[in-house]
Short mmCIF file of C-alpha atoms in Angstrom, two decimals:
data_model
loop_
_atom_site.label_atom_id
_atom_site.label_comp_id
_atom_site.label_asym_id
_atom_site.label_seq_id
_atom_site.Cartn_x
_atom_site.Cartn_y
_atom_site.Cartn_z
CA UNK A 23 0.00 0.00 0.00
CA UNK A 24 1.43 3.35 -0.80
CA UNK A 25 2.21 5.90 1.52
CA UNK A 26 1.29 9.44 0.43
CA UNK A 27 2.89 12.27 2.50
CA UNK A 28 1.13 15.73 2.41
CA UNK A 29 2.95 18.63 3.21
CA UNK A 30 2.36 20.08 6.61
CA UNK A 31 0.19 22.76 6.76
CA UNK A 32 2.34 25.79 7.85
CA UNK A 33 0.68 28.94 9.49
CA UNK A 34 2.62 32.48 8.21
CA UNK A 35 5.35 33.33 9.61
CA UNK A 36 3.72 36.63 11.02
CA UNK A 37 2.18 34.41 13.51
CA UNK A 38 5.75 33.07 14.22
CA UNK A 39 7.00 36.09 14.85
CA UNK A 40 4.17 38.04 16.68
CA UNK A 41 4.13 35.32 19.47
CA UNK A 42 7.72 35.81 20.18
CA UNK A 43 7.28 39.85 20.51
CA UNK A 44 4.51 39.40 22.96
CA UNK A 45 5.77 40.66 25.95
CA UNK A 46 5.13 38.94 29.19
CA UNK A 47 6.77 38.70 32.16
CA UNK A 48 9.90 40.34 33.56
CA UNK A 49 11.97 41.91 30.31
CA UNK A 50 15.08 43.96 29.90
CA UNK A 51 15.01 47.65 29.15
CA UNK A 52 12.28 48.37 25.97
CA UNK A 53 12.85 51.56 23.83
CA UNK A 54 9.88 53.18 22.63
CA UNK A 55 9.93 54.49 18.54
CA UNK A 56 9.68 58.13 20.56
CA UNK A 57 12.98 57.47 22.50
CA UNK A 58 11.18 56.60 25.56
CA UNK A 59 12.35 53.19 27.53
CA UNK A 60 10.77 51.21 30.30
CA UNK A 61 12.67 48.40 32.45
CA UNK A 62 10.37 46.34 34.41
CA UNK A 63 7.21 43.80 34.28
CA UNK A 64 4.68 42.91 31.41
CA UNK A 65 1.56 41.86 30.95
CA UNK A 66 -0.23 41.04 27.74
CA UNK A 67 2.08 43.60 25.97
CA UNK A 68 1.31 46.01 29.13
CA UNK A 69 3.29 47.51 31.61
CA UNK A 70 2.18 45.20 34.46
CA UNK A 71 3.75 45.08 37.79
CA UNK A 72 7.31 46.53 39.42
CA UNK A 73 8.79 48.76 36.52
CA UNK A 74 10.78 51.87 35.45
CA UNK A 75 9.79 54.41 32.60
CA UNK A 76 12.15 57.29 31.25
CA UNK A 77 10.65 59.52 29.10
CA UNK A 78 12.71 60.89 26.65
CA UNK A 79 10.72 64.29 25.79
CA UNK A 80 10.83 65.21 29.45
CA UNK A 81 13.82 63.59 30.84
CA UNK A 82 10.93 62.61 33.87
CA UNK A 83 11.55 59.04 35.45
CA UNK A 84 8.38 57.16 37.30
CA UNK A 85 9.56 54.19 39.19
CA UNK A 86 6.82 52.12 40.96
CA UNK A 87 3.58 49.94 40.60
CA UNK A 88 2.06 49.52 36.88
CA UNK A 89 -1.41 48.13 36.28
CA UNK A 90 -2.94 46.91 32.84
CA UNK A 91 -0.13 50.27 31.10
CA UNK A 92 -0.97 52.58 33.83
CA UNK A 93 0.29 53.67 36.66
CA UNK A 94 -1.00 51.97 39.86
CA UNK A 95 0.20 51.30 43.24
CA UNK A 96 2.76 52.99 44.89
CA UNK A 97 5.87 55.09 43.10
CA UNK A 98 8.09 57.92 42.84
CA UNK A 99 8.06 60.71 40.15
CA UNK A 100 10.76 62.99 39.56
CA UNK A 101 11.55 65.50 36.26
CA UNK A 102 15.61 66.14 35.66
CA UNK A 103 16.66 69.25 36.10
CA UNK A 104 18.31 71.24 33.41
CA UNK A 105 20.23 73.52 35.74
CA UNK A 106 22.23 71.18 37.42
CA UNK A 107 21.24 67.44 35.36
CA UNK A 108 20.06 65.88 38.84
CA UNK A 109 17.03 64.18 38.80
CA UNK A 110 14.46 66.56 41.38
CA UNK A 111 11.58 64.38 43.10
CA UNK A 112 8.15 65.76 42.67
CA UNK A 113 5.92 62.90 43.66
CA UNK A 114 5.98 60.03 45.78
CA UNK A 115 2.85 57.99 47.09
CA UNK A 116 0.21 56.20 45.56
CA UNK A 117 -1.65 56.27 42.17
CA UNK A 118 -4.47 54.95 40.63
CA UNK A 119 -5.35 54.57 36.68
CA UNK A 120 -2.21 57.02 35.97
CA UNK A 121 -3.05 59.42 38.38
CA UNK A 122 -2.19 60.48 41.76
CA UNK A 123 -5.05 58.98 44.54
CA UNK A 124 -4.23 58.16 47.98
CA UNK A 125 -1.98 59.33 50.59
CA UNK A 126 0.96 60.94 48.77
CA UNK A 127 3.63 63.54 49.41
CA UNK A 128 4.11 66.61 46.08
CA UNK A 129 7.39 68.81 46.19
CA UNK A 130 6.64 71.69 44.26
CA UNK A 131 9.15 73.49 41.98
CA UNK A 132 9.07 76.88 44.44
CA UNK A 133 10.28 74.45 47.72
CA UNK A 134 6.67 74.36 48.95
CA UNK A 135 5.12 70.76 49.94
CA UNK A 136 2.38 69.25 50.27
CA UNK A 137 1.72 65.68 52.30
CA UNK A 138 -1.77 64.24 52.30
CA UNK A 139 -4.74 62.59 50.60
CA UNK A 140 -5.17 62.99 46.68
CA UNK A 141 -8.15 62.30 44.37
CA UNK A 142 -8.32 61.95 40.81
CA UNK A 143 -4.68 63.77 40.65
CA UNK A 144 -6.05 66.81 43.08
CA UNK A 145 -5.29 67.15 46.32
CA UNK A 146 -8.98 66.08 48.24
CA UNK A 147 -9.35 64.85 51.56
CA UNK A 148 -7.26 65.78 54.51
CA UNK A 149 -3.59 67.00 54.16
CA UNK A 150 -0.68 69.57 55.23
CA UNK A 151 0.63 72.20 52.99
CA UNK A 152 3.87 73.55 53.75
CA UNK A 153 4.41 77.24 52.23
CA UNK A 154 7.45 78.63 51.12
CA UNK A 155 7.10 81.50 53.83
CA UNK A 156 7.30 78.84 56.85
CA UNK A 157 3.25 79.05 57.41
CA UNK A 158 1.47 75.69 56.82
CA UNK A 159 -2.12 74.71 57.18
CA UNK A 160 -3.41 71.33 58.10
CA UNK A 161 -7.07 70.49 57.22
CA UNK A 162 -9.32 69.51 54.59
CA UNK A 163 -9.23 70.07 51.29
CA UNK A 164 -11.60 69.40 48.12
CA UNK A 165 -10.60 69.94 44.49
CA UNK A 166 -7.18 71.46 45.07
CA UNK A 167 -8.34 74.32 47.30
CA UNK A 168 -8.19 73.88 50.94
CA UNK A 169 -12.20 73.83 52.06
CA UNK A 170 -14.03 72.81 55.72
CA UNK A 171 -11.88 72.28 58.81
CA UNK A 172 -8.33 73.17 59.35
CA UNK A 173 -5.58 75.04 60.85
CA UNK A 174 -4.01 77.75 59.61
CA UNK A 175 -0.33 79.00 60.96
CA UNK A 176 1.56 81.55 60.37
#
């Protein structure tokens, strides 16, 4: 009886080749097409998990908790700056769907701080604002502004 071979049905090599980009898992340092990179976790193709992003545009570095691309968790901010090429910390807390949420301290550029609860990347809830001029006040806050209770020194 004679044996007839077919030949082996082959998918593209596309499919090859896009299964072996897909990036899960801990990776090495990925460069953007923009210039930016980003060290750290993956998901599905996502930024999932512990990770490191340098944007190239800004020179700003976020080094924290990523969830689904997005920041998420708890991480540091900080922008370089062009004076003297140190890298300046400007937030460091928690965030939620890429924006600051939770407790979480801000260093603005002007030396002022701020330590306290955030909302939807505003400072809401209660908190402590340290002004350049050595007052401070300590209360509650809602959309940015301080608003009910608090303390005022000066």
């Amino acid at each position: 009886m004679p044996v007839i071979k077919y030949p082996r049905i082959r998918d593209p090599l596309f499919y090859e080749w896009d299964r072996k980009a897909q990036k899960c898992g801990l990776r090495h340092t990925i460069y953007a097409v923009n210039g930016d990179q980003y060290t750290g976790e993956w998901l599905d193709n996502l930024k999932h998990g512990k990770g490191t992003q340098i944007w190239k545009s800004t020179g700003a570095i976020y080094s924290g908790d990523w969830k689904f691309g997005k920041r998420d968790g708890y991480g540091s901010y900080s922008i370089l700056d062009p004076v003297t090429k140190e890298y300046k910390r400007v937030y460091t807390g928690w965030w939620e769907n890429d924006q600051r949420s939770g407790s979480g301290t801000f260093f603005y550029p002007n030396g002022e701080l701020y330590e306290g609860e955030w909302s939807n990347g505003v400072r809401s809830g209660w908190g402590k604002m340290h002004y350049k001029d050595g007052s401070s006040y300590e209360g509650q806050w809602l959309m940015d502004q301080p608003n009910g209770q608090g303390l005022l020194r000066l």
